[in-house]
Tab-separated table of C-alpha atoms and ligand atoms in Angstrom:
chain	number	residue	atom	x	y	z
J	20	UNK	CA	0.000	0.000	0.000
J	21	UNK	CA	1.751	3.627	-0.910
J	22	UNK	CA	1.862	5.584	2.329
J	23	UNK	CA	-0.568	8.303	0.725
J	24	UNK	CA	-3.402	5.816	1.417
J	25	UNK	CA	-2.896	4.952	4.673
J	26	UNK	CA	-5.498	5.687	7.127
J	27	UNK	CA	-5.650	7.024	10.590
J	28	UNK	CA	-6.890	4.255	11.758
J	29	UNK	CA	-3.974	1.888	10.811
J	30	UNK	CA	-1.444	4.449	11.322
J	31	UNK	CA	-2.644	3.876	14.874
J	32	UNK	CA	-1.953	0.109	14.122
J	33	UNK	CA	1.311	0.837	12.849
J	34	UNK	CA	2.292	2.452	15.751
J	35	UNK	CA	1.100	0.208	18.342
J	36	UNK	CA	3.016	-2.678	16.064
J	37	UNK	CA	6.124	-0.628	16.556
J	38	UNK	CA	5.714	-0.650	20.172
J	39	UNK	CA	4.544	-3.950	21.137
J	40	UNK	CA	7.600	-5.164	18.921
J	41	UNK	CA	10.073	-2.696	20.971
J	42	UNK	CA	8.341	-3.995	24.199
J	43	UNK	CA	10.036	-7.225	23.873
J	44	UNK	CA	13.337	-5.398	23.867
J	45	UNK	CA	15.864	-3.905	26.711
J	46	UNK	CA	13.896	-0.271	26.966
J	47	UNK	CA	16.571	1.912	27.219
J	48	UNK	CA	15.648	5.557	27.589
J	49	UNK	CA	16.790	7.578	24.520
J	50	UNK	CA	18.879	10.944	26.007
J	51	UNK	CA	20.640	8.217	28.546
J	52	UNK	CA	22.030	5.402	26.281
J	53	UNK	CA	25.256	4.073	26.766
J	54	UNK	CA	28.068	6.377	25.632
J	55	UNK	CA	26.969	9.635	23.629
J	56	UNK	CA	23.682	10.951	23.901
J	57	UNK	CA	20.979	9.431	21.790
J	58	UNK	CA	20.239	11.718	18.816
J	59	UNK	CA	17.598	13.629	18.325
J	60	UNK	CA	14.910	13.136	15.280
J	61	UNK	CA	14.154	16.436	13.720
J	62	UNK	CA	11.992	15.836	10.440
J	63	UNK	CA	11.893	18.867	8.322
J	64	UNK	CA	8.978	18.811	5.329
J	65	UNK	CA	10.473	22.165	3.165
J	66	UNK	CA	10.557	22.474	-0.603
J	67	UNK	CA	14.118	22.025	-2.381
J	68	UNK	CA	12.833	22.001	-5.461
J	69	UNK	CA	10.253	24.856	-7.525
J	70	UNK	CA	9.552	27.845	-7.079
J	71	UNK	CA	9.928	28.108	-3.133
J	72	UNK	CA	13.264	26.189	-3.669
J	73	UNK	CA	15.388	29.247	-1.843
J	74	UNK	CA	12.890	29.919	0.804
J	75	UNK	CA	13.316	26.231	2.015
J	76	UNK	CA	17.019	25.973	1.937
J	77	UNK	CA	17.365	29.522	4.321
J	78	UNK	CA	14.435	27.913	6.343
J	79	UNK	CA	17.173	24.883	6.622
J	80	UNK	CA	19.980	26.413	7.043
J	81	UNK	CA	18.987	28.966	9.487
J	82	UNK	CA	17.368	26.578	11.783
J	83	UNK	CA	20.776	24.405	11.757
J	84	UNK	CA	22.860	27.552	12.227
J	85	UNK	CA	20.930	28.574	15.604
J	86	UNK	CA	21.304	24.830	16.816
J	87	UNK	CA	25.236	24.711	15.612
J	88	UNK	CA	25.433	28.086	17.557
J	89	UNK	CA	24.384	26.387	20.927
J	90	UNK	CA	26.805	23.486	20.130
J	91	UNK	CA	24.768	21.466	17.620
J	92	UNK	CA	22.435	20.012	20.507
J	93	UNK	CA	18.873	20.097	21.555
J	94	UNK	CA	19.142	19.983	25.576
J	95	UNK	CA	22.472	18.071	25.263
J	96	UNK	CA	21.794	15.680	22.731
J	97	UNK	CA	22.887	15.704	19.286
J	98	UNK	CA	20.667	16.200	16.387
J	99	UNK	CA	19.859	13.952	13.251
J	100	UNK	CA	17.840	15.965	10.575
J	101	UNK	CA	15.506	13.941	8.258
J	102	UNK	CA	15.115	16.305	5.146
J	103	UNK	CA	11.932	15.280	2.863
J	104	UNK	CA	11.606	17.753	-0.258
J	105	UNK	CA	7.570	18.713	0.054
J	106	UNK	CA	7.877	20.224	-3.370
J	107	UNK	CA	5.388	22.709	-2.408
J	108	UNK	CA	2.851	20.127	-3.650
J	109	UNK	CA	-0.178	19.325	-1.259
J	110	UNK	CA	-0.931	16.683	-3.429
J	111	UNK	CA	2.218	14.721	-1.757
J	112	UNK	CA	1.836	16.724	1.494
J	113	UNK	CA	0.081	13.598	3.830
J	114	UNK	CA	2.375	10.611	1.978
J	115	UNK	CA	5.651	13.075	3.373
J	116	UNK	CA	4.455	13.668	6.910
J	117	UNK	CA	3.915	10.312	7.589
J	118	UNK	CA	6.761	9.454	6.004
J	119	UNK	CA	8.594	11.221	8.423
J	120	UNK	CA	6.138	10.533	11.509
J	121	UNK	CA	4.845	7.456	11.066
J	122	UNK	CA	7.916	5.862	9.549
J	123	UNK	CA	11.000	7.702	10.894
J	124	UNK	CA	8.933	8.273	13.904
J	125	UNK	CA	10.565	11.658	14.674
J	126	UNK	CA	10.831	13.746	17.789
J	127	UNK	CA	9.514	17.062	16.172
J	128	UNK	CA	8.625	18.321	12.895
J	129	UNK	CA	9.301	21.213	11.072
J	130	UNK	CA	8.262	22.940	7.889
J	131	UNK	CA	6.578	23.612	5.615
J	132	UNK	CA	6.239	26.832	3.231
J	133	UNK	CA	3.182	26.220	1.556
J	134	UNK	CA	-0.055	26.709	3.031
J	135	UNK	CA	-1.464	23.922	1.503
J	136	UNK	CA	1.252	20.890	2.539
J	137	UNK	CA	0.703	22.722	6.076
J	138	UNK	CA	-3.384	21.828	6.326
J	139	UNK	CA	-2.687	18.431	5.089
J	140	UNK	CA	0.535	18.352	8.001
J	141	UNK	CA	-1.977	19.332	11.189
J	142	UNK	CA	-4.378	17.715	10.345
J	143	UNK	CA	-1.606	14.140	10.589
J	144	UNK	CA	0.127	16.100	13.769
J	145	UNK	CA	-3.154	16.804	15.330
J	146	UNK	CA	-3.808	12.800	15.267
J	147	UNK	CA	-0.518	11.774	16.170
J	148	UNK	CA	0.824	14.380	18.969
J	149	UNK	CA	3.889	15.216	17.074
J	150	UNK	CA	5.442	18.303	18.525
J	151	UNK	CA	5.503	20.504	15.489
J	152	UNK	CA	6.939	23.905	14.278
J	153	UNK	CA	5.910	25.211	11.513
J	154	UNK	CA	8.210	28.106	10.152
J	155	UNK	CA	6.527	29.369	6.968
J	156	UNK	CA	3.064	28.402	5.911
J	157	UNK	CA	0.679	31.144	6.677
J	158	UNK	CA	-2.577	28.951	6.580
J	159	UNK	CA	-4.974	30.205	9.046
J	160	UNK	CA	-6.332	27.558	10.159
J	161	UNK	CA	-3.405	25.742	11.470
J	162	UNK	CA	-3.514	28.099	14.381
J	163	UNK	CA	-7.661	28.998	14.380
J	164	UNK	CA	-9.631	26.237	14.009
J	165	UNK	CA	-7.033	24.081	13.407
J	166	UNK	CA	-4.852	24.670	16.736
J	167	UNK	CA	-3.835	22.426	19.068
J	168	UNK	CA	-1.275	22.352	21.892
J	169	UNK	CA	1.466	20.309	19.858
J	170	UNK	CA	1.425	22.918	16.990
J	171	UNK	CA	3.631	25.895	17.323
J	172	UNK	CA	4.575	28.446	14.703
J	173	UNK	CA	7.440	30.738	14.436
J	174	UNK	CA	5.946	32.671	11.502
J	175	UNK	CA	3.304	34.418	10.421
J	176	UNK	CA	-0.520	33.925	9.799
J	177	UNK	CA	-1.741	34.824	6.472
J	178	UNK	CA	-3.893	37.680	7.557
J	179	UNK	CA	-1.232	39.279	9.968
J	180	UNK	CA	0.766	39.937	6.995
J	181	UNK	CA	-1.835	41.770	4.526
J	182	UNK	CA	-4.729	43.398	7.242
J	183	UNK	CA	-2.230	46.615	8.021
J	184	UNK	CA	-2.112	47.046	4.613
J	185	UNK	CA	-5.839	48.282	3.676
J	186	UNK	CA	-6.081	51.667	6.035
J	187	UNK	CA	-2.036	52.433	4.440
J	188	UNK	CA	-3.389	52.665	0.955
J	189	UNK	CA	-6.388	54.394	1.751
J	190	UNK	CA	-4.029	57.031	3.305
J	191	UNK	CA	-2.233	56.860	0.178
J	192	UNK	CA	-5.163	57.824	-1.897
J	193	UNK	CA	-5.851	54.700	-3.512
J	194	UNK	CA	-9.419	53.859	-3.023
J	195	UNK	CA	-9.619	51.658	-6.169
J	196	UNK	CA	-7.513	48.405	-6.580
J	197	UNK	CA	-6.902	45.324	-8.577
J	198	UNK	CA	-5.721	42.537	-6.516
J	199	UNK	CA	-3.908	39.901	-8.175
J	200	UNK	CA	-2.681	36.442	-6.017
J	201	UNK	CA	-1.835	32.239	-7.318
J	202	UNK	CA	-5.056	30.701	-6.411
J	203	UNK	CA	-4.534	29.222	-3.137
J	204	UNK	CA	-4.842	29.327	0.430
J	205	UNK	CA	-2.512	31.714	1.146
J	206	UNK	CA	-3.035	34.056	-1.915
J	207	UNK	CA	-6.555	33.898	-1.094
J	208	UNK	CA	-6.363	34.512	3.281
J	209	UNK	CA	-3.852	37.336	2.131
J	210	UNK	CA	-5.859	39.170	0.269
J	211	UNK	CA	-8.981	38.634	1.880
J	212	UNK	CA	-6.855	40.171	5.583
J	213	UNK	CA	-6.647	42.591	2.839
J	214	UNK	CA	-10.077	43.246	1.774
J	215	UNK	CA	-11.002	43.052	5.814
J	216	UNK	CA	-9.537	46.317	6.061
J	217	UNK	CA	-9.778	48.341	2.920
J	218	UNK	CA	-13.454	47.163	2.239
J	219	UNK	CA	-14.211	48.071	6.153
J	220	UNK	CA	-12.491	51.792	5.597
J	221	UNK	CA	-13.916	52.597	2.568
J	222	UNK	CA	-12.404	50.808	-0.195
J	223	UNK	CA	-13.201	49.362	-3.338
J	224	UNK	CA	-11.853	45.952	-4.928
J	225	UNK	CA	-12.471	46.595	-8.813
J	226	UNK	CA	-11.083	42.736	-9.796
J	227	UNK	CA	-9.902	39.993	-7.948
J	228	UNK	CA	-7.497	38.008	-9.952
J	229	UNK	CA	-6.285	34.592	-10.049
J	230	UNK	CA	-3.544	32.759	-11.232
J	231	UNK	CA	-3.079	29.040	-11.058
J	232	UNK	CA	-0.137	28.051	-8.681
J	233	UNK	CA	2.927	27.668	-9.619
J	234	UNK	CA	2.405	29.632	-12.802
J	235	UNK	CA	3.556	32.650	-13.941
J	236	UNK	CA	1.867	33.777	-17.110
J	237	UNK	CA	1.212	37.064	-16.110
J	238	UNK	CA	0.636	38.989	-19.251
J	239	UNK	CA	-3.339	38.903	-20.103
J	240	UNK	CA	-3.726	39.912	-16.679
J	241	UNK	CA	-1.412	42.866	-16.648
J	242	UNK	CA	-2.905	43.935	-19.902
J	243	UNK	CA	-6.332	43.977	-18.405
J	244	UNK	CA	-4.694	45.890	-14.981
J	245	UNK	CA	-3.774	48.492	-17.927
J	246	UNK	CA	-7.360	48.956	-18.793
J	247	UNK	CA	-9.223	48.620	-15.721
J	248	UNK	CA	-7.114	51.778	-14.851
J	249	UNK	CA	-7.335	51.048	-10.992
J	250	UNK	CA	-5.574	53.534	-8.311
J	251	UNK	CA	-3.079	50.575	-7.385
J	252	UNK	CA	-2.615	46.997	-7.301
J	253	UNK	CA	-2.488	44.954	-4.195
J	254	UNK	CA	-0.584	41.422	-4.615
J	255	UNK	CA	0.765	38.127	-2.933
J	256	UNK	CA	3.253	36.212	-4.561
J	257	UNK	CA	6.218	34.631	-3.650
J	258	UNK	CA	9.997	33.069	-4.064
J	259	UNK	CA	10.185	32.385	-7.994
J	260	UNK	CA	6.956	33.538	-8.668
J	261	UNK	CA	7.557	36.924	-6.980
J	262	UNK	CA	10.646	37.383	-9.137
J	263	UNK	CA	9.039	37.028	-12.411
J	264	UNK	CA	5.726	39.112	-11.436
J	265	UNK	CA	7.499	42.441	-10.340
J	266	UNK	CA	9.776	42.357	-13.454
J	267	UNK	CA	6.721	41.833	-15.961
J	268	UNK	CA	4.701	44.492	-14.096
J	269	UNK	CA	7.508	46.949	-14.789
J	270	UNK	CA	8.376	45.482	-18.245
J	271	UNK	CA	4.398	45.688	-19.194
J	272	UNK	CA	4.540	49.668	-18.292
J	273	UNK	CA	2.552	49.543	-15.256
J	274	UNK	CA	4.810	50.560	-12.128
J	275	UNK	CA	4.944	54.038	-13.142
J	276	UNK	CA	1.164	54.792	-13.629
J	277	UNK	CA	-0.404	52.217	-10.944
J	278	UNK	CA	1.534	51.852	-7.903
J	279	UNK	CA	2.212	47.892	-6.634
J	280	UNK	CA	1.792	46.992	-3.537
J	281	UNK	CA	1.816	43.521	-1.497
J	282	UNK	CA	2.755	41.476	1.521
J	283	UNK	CA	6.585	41.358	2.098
J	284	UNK	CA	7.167	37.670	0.239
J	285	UNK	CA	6.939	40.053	-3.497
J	286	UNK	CA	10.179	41.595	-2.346
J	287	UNK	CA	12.015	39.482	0.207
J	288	UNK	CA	14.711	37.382	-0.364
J	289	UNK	CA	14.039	38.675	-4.487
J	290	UNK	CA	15.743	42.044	-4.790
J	291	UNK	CA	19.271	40.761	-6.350
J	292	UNK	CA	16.637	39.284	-9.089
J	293	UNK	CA	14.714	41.905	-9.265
J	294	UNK	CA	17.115	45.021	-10.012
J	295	UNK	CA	15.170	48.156	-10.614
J	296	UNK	CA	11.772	46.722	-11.522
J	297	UNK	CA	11.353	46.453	-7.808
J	298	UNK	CA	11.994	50.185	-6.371
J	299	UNK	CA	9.542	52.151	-4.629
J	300	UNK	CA	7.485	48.757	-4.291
J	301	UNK	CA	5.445	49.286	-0.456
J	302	UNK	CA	4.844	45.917	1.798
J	303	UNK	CA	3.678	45.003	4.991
J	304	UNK	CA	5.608	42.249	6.772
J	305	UNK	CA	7.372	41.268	9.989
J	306	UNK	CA	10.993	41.402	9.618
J	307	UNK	CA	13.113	43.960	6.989
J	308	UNK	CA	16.792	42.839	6.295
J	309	UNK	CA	17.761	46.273	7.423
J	310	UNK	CA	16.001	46.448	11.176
J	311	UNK	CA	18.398	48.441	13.214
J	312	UNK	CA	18.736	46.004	15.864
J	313	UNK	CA	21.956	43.471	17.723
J	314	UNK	CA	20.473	40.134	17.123
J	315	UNK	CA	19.711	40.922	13.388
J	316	UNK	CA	23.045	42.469	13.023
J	317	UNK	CA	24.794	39.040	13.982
J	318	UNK	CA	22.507	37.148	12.821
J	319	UNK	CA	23.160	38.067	9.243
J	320	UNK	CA	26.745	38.388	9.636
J	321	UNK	CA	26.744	34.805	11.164
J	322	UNK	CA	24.182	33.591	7.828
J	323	UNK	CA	26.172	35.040	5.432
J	324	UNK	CA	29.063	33.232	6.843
J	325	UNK	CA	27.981	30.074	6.992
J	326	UNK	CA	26.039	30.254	3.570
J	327	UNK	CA	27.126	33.089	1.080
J	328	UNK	CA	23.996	34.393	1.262
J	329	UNK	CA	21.859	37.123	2.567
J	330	UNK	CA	19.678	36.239	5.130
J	331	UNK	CA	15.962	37.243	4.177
J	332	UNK	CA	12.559	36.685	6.422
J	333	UNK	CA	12.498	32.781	5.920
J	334	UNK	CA	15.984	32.596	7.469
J	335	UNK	CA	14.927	34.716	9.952
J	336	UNK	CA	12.066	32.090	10.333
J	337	UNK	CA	14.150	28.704	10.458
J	338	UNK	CA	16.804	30.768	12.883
J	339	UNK	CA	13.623	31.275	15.063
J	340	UNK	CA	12.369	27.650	14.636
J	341	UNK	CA	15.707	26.466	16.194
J	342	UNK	CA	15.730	28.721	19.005
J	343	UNK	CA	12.550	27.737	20.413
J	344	UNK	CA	13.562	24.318	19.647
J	345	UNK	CA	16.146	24.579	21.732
J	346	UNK	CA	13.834	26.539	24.557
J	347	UNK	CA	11.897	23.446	24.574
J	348	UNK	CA	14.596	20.897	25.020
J	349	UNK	CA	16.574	22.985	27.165
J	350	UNK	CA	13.520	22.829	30.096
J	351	UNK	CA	13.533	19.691	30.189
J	352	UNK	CA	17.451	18.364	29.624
J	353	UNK	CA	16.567	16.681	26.842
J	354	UNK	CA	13.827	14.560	27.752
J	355	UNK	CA	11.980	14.313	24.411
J	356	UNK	CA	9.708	12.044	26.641
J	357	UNK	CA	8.302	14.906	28.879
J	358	UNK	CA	5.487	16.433	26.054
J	359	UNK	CA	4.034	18.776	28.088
J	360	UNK	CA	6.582	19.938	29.842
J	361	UNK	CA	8.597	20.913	26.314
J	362	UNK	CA	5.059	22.505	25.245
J	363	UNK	CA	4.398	24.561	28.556
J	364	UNK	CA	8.016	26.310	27.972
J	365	UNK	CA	7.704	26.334	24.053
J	366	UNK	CA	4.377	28.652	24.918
J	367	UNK	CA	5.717	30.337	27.242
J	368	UNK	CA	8.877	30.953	25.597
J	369	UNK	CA	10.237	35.381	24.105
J	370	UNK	CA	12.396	34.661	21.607
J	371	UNK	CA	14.731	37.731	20.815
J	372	UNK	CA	14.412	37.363	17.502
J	373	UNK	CA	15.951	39.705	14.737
J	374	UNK	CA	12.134	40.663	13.552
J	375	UNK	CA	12.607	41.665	17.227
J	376	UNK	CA	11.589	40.257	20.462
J	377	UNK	CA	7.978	38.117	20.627
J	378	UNK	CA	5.933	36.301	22.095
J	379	UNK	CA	3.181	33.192	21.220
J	380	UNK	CA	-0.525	33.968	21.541
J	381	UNK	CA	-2.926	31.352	22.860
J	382	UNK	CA	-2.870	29.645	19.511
J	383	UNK	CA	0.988	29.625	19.463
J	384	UNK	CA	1.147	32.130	16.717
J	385	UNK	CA	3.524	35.146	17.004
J	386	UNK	CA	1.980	38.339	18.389
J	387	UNK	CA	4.293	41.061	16.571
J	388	UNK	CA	5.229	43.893	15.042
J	389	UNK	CA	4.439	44.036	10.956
J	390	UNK	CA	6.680	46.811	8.754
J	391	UNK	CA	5.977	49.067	6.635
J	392	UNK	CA	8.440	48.780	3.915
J	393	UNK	CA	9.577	50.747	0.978
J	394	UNK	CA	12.451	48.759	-1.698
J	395	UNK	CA	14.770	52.015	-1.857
J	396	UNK	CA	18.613	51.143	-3.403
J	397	UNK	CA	17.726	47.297	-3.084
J	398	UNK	CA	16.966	47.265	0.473
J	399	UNK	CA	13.467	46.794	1.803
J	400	UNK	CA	13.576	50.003	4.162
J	401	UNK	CA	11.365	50.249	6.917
J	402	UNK	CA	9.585	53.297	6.871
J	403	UNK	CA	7.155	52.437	9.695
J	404	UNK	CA	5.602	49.869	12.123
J	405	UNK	CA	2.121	49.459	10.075
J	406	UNK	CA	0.420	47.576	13.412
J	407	UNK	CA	2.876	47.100	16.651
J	408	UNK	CA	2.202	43.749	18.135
J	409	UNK	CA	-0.161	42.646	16.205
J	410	UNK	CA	-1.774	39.274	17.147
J	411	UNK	CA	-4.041	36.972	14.718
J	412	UNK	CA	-7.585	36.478	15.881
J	413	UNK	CA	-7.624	33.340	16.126
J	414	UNK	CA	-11.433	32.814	15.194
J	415	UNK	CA	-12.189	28.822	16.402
J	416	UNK	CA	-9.647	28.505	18.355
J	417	UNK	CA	-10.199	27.201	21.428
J	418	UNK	CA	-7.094	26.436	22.795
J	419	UNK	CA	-7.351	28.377	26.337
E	7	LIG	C1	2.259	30.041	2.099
E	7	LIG	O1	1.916	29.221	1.234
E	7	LIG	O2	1.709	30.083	3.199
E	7	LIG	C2	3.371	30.998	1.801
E	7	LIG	C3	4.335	30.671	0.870
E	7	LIG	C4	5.376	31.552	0.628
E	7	LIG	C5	5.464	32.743	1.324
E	7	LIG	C6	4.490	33.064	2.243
E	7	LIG	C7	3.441	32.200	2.492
């Protein structure tokens, strides 16, 4: 039987198989075998492959280079990571997970970037207890009606990123806007955070349009932008995708006339590609490269050194996904054994983050500040804080 197909049901099988076969064995607790430390299983589910290739390697990378920092262990105990390549596909999204839960039967999880793999992930997690992290995916759900007390993320929710951003155009002038979004989950919770606010203060959405994910055939749709003649143009996209849409909007004519605006993913981690087609671009998001703070000063220096690369908000992400990690494991020496002990300090955990210091809601979301950001000389500049400490409502949540 593929692992796709199997059921909760005998996953529960599988697992009490797997322990009733171990029961007949010498139970030795894992942090105490004999002579080094038993390792610890971290399964990561990230794309290294497509069009969110890049974000999942800094997601990796940063995540090992906070652990390496403390010494490579997770409350003394080294760490083996078990890398599955999600290809941003839902499709494959439960067949991974429990090929990493069920089958490697590791301690946490990790992961993923797309929204989509994520829904398919908690709703396997949820079932199984796993302690999870997830360091991209926006989905709402995951920590509204989705939530439970083994799911942590050290992210972002969908609508924290894009609900600043309807009262900032309005300010702006632009009362009239085209959004434009793939047609998913988190295209479609990002601009509907969006609509929340623009719609609420006044605002008019002339089209809503979307594009089938991963494509990026942009050009009917930028010709009809051109005659719609809208105010601005409001927009999620992301990684690869992000790269290609910003240049064809400027190739096509358009960033002159009608101003483009989105969530931070249309310009993080893209400017290099992006070159000039990118300037004066506004975005609302939760880190900037350029935040005027100690921990993101070393914490690039310390990414660029152990990568070649520039650090951008998804290394900022996996960095964060180590560190509370690490919080976790820390409380309770290394005991992956004592669950709700490495939860209660996981919740209760402020990670000094370079985004800047935060904290976890009652959903075990982060409650923080979102930039406003301008792409001046390359940079994503802050310009503002367009909501301090901003928290996601958690609607169906009922985690107390
Ligand atoms: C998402 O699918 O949730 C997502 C992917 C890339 C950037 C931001 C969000």
């Amino acid at each position: 039987m593929p692992i796709k197909s199997i059921s909760a049901a005998t996953r529960r099988r599988f697992l009490k198989g797997a322990a009733a076969a171990a029961g007949a064995a010498v139970f030795i607790p894992a942090p105490f075998a004999i002579g080094q430390a038993a390792k610890v299983k971290l399964g990561v589910l990230l794309p290294y492959s497509g069009t969110y290739a890049a974000l999942g390697h800094n997601i990796t990378d940063a995540m090992i280079l906070a652990i390496n920092e403390a010494g490579g262990t997770l409350g003394g105990r080294p760490v083996e990571y078990v890398k599955v390549d999600s290809e941003a596909d839902p499709s494959k999204a439960a067949a991974n997970t429990n090929k990493l839960v069920v089958g490697e039967k590791v301690d946490f999880l990790t992961g993923p970037v797309h929204s989509g793999v994520a829904m398919a992930m908690a709703k396997i997690v949820r079932e199984e207890g796993t302690i999870t992290v997830v360091s991209n995916a926006g989905a709402d759900a995951v920590t509204r009606e989705m939530c439970a007390a083994n799911i942590f993320r050290t992210s972002f929710s969908n609508w924290q990123t894009c609900f600043p951003m309807g009262p900032e155009m309005l300010k702006r002038g632009h009362k009239r806007v085209v959004s434009i979004t793939w047609n998913y989950a988190a295209g479609q919770e990002m601009i509907g955070a969006f609509r929340e606010s623009f719609a609420a203060n006044g605002g008019t959405i002339v089209k809503e349009m979307l594009v089938p994910f991963p494509n990026v055939e942009f050009q009917a749709l930028l010709t009809e932008i051109a005659s719609l003649k809208p105010d601005a143009v409001f927009s999620f996209f992301a990684g690869g995708g992000a790269v290609k849409f910003v240049k064809d909007y400027a190739a096509a004519g358009l960033k002159t006339s009608i101003p483009l605006f989105g969530s931070g993913f249309l310009t993080d981690g893209t400017l290099p590609a992006q070159g000039a087609a990118a300037e004066g671009i506004v975005t609302t998001l939760h880190y900037a490269d350029s935040l005027d703070n100690p921990v993101n000063k070393k914490f690039r220096e310390a990414f660029k050194k152990a990568t070649n690369r520039d650090a951008d908000v998804y290394a900022v992400q996996g960095y964060d996904t180590g560190k509370l990690l690490m919080h976790g494991m820390t409380a309770v020496k290394g005991d992956t054994g004592a669950k709700k002990e490495i939860m209660a300090a996981m919740r209760g955990a402020t990670l000094d983050s370079p985004r800047g210091k935060f904290t976890f809601s009652k959903a075990q979301n982060p409650v923080q500040d979102i930039y406003l950001r301008e792409v001046k000389n390359g940079d994503n500049v802050v310009i503002g804080v367009a909501h301090k400490a901003l928290a996601d409502p958690a609607r169906g949540c009922t985690l107390a």
